[in-house]
Coordinates of C-alpha atoms in Angstrom, one line a residue:
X87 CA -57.5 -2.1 -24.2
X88 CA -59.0 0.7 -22.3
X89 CA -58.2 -1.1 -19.0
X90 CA -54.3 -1.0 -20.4
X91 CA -54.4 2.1 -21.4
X92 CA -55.7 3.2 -17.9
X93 CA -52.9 1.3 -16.1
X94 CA -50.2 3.1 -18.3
X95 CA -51.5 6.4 -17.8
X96 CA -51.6 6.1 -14.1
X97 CA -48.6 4.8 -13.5
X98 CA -47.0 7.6 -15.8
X99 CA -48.7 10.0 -13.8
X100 CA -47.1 8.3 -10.6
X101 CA -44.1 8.4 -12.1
X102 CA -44.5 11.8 -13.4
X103 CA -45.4 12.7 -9.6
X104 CA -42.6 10.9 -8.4
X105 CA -39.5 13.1 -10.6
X106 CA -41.6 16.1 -9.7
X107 CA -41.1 15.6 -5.6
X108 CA -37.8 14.7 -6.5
X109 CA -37.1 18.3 -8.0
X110 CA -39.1 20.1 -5.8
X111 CA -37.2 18.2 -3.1
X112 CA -33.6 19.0 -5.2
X113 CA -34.5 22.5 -5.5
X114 CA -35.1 22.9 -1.7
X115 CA -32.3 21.1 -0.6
X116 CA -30.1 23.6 -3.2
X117 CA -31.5 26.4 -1.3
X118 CA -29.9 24.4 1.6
X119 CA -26.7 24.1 0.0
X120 CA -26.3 27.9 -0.9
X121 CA -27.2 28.8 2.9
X122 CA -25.2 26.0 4.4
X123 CA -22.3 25.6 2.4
X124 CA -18.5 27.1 2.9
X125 CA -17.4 27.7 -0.5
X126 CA -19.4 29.2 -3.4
X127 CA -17.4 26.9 -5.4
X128 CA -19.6 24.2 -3.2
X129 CA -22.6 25.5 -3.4
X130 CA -22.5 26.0 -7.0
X131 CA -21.1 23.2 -7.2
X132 CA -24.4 21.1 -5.3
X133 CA -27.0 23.4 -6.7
X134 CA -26.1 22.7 -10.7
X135 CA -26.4 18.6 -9.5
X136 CA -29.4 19.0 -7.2
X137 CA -31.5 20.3 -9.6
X138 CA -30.2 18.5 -12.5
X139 CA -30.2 15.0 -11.1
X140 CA -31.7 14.8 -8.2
X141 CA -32.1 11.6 -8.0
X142 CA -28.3 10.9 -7.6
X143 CA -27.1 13.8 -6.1
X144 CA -30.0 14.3 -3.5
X145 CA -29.2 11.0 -1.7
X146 CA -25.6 12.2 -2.4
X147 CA -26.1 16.1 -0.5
X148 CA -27.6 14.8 2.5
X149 CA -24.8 12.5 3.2
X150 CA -22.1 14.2 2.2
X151 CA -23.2 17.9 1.7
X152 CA -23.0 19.6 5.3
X153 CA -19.8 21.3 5.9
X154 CA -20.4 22.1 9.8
X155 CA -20.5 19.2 12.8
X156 CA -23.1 20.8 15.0
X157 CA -23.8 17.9 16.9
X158 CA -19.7 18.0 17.9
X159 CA -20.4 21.7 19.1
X160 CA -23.8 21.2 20.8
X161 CA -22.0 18.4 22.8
X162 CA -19.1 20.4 23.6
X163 CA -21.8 22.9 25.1
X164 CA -24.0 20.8 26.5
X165 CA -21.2 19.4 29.0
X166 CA -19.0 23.1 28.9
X167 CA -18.6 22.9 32.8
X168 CA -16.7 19.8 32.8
X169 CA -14.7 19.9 29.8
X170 CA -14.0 24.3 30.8
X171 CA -13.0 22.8 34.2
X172 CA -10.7 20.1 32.5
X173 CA -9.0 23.1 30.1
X174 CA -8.9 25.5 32.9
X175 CA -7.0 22.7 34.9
X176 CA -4.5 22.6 31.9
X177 CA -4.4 26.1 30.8
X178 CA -3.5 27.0 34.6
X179 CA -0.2 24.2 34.6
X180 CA 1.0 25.5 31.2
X181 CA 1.0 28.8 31.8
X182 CA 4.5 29.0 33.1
X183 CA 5.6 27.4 30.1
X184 CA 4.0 29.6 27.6
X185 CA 6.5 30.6 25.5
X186 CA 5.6 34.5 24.9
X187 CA 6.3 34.4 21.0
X188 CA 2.2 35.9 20.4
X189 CA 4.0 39.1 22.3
X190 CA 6.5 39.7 20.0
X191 CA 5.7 38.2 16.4
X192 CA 2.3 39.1 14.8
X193 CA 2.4 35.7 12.5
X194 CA 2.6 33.5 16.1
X195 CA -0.2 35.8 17.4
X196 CA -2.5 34.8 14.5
X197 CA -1.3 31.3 14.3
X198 CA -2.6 30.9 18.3
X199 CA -5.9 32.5 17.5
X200 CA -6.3 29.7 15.1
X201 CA -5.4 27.1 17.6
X202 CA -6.7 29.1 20.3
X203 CA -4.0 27.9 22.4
X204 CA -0.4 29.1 23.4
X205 CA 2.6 28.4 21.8
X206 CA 4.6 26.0 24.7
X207 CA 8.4 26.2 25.4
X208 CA 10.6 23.6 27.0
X209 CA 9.6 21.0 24.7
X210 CA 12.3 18.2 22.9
X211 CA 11.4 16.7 19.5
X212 CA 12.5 13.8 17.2
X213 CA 11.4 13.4 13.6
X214 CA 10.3 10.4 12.5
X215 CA 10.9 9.4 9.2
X216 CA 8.9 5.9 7.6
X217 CA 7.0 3.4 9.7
X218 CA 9.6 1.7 11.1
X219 CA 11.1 4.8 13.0
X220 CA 7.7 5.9 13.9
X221 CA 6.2 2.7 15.2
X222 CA 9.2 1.5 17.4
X223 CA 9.2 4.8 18.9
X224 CA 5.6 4.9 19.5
X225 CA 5.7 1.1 21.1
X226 CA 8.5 2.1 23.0
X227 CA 6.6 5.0 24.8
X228 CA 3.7 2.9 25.2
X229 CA 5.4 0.1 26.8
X230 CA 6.7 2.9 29.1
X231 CA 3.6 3.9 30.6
X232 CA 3.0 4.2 33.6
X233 CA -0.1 5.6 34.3
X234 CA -2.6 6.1 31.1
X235 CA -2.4 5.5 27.3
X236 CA -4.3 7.4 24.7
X237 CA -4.5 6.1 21.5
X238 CA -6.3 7.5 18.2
X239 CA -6.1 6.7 14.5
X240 CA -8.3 7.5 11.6
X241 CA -7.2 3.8 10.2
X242 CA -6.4 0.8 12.1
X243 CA -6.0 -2.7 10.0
X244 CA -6.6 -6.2 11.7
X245 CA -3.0 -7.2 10.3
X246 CA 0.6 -7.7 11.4
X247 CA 0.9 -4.3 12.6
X248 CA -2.1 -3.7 14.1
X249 CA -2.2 -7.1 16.0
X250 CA 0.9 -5.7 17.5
X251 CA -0.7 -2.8 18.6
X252 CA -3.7 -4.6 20.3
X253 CA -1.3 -7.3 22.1
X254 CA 0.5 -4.0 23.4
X255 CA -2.3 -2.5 24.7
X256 CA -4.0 -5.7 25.8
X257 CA -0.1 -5.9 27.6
X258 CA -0.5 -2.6 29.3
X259 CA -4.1 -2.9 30.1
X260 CA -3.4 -5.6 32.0
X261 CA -0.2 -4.5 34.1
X262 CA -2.8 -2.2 35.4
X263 CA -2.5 0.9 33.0
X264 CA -5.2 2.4 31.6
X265 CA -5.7 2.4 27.5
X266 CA -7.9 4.4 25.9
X267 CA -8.6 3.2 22.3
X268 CA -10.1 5.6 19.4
X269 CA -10.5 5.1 16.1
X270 CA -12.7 6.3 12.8
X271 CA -15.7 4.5 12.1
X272 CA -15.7 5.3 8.4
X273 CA -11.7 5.1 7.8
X274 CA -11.4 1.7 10.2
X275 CA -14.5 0.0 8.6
X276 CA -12.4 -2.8 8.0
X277 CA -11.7 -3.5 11.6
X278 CA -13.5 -6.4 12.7
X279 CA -15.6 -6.3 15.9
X280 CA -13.8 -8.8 17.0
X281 CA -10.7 -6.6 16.8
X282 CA -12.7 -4.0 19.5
X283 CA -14.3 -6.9 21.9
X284 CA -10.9 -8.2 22.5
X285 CA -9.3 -5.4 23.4
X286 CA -12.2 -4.4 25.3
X287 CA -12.3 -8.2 27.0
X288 CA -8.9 -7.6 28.3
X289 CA -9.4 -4.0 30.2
X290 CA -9.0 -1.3 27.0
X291 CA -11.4 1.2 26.8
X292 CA -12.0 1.1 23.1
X293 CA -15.1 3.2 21.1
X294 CA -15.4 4.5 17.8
X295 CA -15.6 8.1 16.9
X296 CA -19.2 7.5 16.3
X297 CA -19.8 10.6 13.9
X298 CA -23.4 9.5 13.1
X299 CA -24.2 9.8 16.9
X300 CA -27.3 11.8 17.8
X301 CA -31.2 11.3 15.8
X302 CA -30.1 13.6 13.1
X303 CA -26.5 12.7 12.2
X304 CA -27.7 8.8 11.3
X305 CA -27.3 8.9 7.6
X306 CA -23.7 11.2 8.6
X307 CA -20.5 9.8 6.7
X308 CA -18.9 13.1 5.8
X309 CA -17.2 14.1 8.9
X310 CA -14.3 11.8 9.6
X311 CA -12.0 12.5 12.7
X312 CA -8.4 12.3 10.6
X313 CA -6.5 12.3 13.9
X314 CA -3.4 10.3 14.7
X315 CA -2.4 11.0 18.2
X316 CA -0.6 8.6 20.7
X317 CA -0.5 10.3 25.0
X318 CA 1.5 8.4 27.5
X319 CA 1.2 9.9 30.9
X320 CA 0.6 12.9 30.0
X321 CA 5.0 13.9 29.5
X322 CA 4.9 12.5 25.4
X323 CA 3.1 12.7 22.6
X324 CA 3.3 11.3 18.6
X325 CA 1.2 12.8 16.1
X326 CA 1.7 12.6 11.9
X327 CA 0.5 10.7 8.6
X328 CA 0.9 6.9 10.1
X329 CA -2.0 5.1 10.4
X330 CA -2.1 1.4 11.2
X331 CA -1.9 -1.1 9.1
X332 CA 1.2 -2.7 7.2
X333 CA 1.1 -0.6 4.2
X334 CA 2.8 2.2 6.5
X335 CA 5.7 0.1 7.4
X336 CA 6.1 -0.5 3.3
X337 CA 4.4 -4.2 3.0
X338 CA 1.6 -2.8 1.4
X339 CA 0.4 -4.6 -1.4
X340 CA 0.2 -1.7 -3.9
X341 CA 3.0 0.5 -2.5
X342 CA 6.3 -1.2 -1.9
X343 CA 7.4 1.6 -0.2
X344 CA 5.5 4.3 1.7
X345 CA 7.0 7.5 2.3
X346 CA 5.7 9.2 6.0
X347 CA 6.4 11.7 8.6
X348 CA 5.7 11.4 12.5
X349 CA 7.2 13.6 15.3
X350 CA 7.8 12.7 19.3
X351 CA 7.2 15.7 21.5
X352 CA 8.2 15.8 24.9
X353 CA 7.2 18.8 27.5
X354 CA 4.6 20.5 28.1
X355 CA 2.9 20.6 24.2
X356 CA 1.8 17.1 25.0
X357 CA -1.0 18.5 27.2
X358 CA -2.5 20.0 24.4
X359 CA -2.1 17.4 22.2
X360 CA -4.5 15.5 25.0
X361 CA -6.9 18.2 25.2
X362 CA -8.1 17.5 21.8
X363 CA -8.4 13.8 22.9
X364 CA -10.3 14.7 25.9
X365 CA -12.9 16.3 23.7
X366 CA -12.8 14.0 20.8
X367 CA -13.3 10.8 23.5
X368 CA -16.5 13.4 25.3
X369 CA -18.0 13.7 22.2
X370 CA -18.0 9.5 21.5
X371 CA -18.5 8.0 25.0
X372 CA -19.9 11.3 26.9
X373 CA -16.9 10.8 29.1
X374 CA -14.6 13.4 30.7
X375 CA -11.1 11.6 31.4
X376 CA -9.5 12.3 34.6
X377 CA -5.8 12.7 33.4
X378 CA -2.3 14.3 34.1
X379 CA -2.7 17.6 33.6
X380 CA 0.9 18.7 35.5
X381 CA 3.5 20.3 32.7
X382 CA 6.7 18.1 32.4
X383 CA 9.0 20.1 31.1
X384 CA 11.8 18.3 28.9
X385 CA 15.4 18.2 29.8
X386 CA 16.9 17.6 26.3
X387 CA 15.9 21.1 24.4
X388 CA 13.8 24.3 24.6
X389 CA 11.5 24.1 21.3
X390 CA 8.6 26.3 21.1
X391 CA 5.8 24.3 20.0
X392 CA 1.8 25.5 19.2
X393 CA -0.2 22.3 18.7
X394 CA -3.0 23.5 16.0
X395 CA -6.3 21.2 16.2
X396 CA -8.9 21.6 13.5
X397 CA -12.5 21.0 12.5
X398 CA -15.9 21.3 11.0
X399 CA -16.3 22.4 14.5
X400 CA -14.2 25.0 14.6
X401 CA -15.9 28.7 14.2
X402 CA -13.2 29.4 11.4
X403 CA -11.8 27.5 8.9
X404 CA -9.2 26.8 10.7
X405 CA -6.6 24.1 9.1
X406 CA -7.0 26.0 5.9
X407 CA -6.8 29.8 7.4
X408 CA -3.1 28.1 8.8
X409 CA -1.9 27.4 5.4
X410 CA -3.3 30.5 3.6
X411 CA -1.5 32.4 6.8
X412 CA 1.9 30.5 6.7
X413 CA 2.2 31.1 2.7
X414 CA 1.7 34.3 3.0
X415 CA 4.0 34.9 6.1
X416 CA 7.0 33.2 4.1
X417 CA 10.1 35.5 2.8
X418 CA 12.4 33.2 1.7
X419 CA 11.1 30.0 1.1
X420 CA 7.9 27.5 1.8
X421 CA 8.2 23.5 1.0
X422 CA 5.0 21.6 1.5
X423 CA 4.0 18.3 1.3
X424 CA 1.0 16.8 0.8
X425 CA -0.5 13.3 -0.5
X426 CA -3.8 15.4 -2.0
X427 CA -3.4 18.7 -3.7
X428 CA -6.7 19.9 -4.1
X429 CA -6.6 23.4 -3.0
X430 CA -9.2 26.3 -3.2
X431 CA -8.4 29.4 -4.8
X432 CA -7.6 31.4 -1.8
X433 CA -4.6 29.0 -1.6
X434 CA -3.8 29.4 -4.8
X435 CA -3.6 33.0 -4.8
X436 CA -1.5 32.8 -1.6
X437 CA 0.8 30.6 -3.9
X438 CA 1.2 32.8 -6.3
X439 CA 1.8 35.5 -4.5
X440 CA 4.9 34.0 -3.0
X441 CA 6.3 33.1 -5.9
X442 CA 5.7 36.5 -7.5
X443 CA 7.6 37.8 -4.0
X444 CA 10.8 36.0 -4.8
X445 CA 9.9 32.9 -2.3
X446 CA 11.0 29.6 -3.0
X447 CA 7.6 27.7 -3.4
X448 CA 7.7 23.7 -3.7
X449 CA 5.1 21.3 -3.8
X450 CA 5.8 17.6 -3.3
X451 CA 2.8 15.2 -4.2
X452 CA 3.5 11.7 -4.9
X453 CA 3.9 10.5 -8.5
X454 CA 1.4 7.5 -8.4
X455 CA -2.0 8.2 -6.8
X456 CA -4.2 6.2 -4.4
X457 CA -7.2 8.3 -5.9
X458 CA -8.2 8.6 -9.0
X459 CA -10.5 11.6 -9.1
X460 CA -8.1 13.8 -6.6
X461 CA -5.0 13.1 -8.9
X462 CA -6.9 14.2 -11.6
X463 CA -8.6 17.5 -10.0
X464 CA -4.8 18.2 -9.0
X465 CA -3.3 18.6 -12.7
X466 CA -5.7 22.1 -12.5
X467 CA -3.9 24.1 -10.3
X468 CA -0.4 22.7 -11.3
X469 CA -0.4 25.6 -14.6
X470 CA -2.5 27.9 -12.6
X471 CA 0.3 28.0 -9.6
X472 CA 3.6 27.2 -12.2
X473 CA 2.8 30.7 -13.7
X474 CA 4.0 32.3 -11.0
X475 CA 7.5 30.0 -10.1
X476 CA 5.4 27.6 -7.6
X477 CA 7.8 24.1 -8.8
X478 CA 6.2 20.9 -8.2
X479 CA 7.9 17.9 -7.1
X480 CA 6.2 14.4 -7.7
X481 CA 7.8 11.8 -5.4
X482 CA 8.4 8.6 -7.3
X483 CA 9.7 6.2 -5.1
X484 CA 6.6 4.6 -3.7
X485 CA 3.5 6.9 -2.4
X486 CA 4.2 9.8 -0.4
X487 CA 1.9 10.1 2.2
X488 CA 3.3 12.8 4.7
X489 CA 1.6 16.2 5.8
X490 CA 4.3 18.4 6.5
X491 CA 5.9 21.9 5.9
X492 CA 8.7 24.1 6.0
X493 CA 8.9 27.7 6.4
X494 CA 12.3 30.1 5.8
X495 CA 14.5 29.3 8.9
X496 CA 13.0 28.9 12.2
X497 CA 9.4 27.3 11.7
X498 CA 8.0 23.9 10.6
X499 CA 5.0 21.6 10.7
X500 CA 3.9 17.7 11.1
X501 CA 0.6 17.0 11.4
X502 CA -2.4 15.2 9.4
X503 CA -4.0 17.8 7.5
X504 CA -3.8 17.1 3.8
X505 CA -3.9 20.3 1.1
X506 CA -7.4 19.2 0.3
X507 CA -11.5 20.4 1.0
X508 CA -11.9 17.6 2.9
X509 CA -8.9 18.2 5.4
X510 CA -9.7 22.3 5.4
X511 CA -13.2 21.6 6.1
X512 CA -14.7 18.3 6.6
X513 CA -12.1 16.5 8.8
X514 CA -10.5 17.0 12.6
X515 CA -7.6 16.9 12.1
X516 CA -3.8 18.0 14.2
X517 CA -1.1 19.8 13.4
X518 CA 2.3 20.1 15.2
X519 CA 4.0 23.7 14.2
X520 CA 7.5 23.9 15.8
X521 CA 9.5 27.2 16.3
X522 CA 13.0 25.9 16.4
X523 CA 15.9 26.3 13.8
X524 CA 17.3 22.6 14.5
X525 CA 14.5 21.1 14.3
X526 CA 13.9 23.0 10.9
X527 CA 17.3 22.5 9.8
X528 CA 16.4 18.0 10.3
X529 CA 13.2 18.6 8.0
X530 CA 14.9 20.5 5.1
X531 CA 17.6 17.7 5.2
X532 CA 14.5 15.1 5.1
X533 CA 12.9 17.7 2.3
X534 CA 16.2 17.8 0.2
X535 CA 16.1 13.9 0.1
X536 CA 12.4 13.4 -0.8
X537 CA 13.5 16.2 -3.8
X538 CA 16.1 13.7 -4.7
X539 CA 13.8 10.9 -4.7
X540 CA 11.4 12.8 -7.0
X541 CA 11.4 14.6 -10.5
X542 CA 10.6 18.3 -11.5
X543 CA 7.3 18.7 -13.3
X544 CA 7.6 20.2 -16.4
X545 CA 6.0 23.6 -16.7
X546 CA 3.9 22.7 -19.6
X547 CA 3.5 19.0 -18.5
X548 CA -0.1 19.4 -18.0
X549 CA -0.9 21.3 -21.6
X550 CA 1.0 18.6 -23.2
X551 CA -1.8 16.1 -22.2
X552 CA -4.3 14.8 -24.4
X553 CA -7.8 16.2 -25.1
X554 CA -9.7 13.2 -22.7
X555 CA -7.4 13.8 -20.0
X556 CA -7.8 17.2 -20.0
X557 CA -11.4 16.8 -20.0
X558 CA -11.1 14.6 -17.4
X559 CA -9.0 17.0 -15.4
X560 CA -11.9 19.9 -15.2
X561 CA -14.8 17.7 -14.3
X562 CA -12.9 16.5 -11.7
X563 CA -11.9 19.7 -10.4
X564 CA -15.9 20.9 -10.3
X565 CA -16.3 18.1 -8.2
X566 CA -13.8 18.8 -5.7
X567 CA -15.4 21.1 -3.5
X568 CA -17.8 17.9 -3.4
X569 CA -14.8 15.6 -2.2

């Protein structure tokens, strides 16, 4: 009896030990969080769960808690000569094509601090509307190289689709062009190996993005390179929501119909569309590419084009700094899509502040979600926003997956940042903003049809709820800095 009652008391005491390093351990890495993390909203956010269950969250924090990619900048500066020589070799055949709007327009001037790169002139575009239009364009310009293909998706599927993609490169690879291959480790985790030793068997040069490289980004999953870019030779580029699998064309097996947006630039923009490449492939293979670097100007139009890259990175916040910047640079109207609506409140102020201006605000989020807990955190803001004439529109035929945007007359976006945390903060993403009233004048007709194919929330829709849901709705949203 004494001998049992031994045992218990020291494994209670073990055990007692054991939830004591586990707070102390919480209530350092909570100090970590308050230094570390972007948002108060975070930080709070991490420092209520780290030192109330520690045992979940702290696993949780150190996985998905940092908000900055050092490693990605210590890289960048560890091989500065050769990647400065590669941007010097670029920003030296652009210059003649930089389009001088920065001179005479404050909101371009900020807009290229953000991108820390010029707006480009003599460029053509052509908006790309679903899958269909967006992958036989993007096969077409592949099959068209002559000289080098760059390739990068944050998803790639061993299907249909993306067997046809890997028999195309595999094609090229072999005619003597060369392919480079990149995709997400954490979004393609999917893709069989097999998928990556056959391309790689047949002449493409294909690697991950290989976030967790480096001794202390092992247990890294948070940082996920969101980037859908397609180079060929250097003259044309694709970027936009379209990843690849079959879903995208609409054969999905939840979705029968999947609403996207890609755009084709040609001219000189596609050089900096490949510079992010460039430094996205250094930072996976410790590779600089030898590429075209000459400016091809287009023959077809004169569209003034600023390609926006973004990332944890980045020193500012840079995808979300765009938005907050193009809200509040609107005067008559801003339409923005986006498959996520999580925003923080500086976005949501910017919001409101249109609307109280008179602007015509609309938000189009699809009608049936693919997540859960970001569908709920986005019924928040919907009441908080509505109050000051912000409309939303929720797209009901299929999921609407596109990232674009609309502002007055003259000025429009493509790109793959969502109206999310994760996209402001935690992913790289690209963004296409074109200065062209054509070009604007195709995506309000594509705007005015996706509002046809949606309905008008209600402006009470949300306070009509049930208690649960609403219940549901504000835990999610303290989460959501966490997502």
């Amino acid at each position: 009896m004494i001998k049992r009652t031994r045992d218990f008391l020291r494994k209670s005491t073990y055990l007692s030990l054991f939830f004591l390093c586990l707070h102390i351990a919480g209530l350092v890495s909570s100090i970590d969080a308050v230094m570390s993390v972007r948002t108060s909203q975070g930080a709070i956010a991490w420092v209520i769960s780290l030192n109330t269950f520690p045992s979940i969250s702290l696993p949780a924090y150190w996985v998905f808690g940092r908000s900055e990619f050092k490693g990605y900048v210590i890289s960048r500066q560890a091989d500065e000569t050769a990647l400065s020589a590669v941007a010097a070799k670029a920003a030296e055949n652009k210059a003649y094509f930089v389009s001088g709007l920065a001179d005479r327009n404050q909101a371009s001037r900020v807009a290229e601090s953000l991108a820390d790169l010029p707006h480009l002139k003599e460029n053509s575009t052509e908006l790309l509307i679903d899958g269909e239009a967006t992958f036989d364009s993007i096969f077409g310009g592949i099959e068209k190289a002559r000289d080098y293909v760059l390739v990068q998706f944050f998803i790639v599927k061993d299907d249909e689709l993306g067997r046809r993609l890997q028999d195309l490169l595999i094609k090229k690879a072999q005619q003597g062009v060369r392919v480079f291959f990149l995709y997400d480790e954490v979004g393609s985790y999917k893709l069989p190996e097999a998928y990556i030793q056959e391309l790689r068997d047949n002449g493409v040069a294909a690697h991950n993005f290989h976030s967790r490289k480096g001794p202390k980004n092992r247990f890294q999953i948070n940082f996920r390179n969101h980037r859908k870019i397609v180079v060929a030779d250097g003259k044309t580029c694709w970027i936009g929501g379209h990843n690849v699998g079959d879903e995208y064309l609409g054969n999905g097996e939840k979705f029968s119909h999947w609403r996207d947006t890609h755009v084709k630039i040609e001219g000189p923009a596609t050089l900096a569309a490949q510079l992010s490449f460039i430094e996205d492939w250094h930072w996976a293979t410790d590779e600089v590419l030898e590429l075209n670097w000459k400016a091809v100007p287009s023959t077809d139009a004169d569209q003034r084009i600023l390609i926006i890259p973004s990332g944890p990175a980045d020193r500012f916040e840079t995808a979300g700094l765009m938005f907050t910047h193009a809200i509040n640079s609107a005067r008559e109207r801003i339409w923005i899509a986006s498959p996520y609506f999580v925003p923080d409140e500086s976005i949501i102020a910017a919001l409101q502040l249109a609307g109280m201006r008179g602007v015509d605000v609309r938000i189009l989020i699809p009608d049936e979600p693919d997540h859960k807990l970001v569908y709920l955190a986005a019924f928040s803001y919907f009441e908080q926003a509505g109050m000051s004439g912000v409309k939303f529109y929720r797209y009901t035929k299929g999921f609407m997956h596109q990232k674009t945007m609309l502002v007055d007359n003259d000025l429009s976006t493509v790109g793959t940042a969502n109206f999310d945390n994760r996209s402001f903060r935690l992913n790289f993403e690209i963004t296409a903003m074109i200065t062209d009233q054509d070009f604007n004048k195709e995506v309000e007709q594509m705007f005015l049809e996706d509002f046809a194919n949606s309905r008008l929330m209600e402006p009470d829709e949300a306070a009509e709820k049930p208690f649960w849901f609403k219940l549901l709705v504000r835990v999610a949203r303290l989460t959501s800095p966490m997502l």
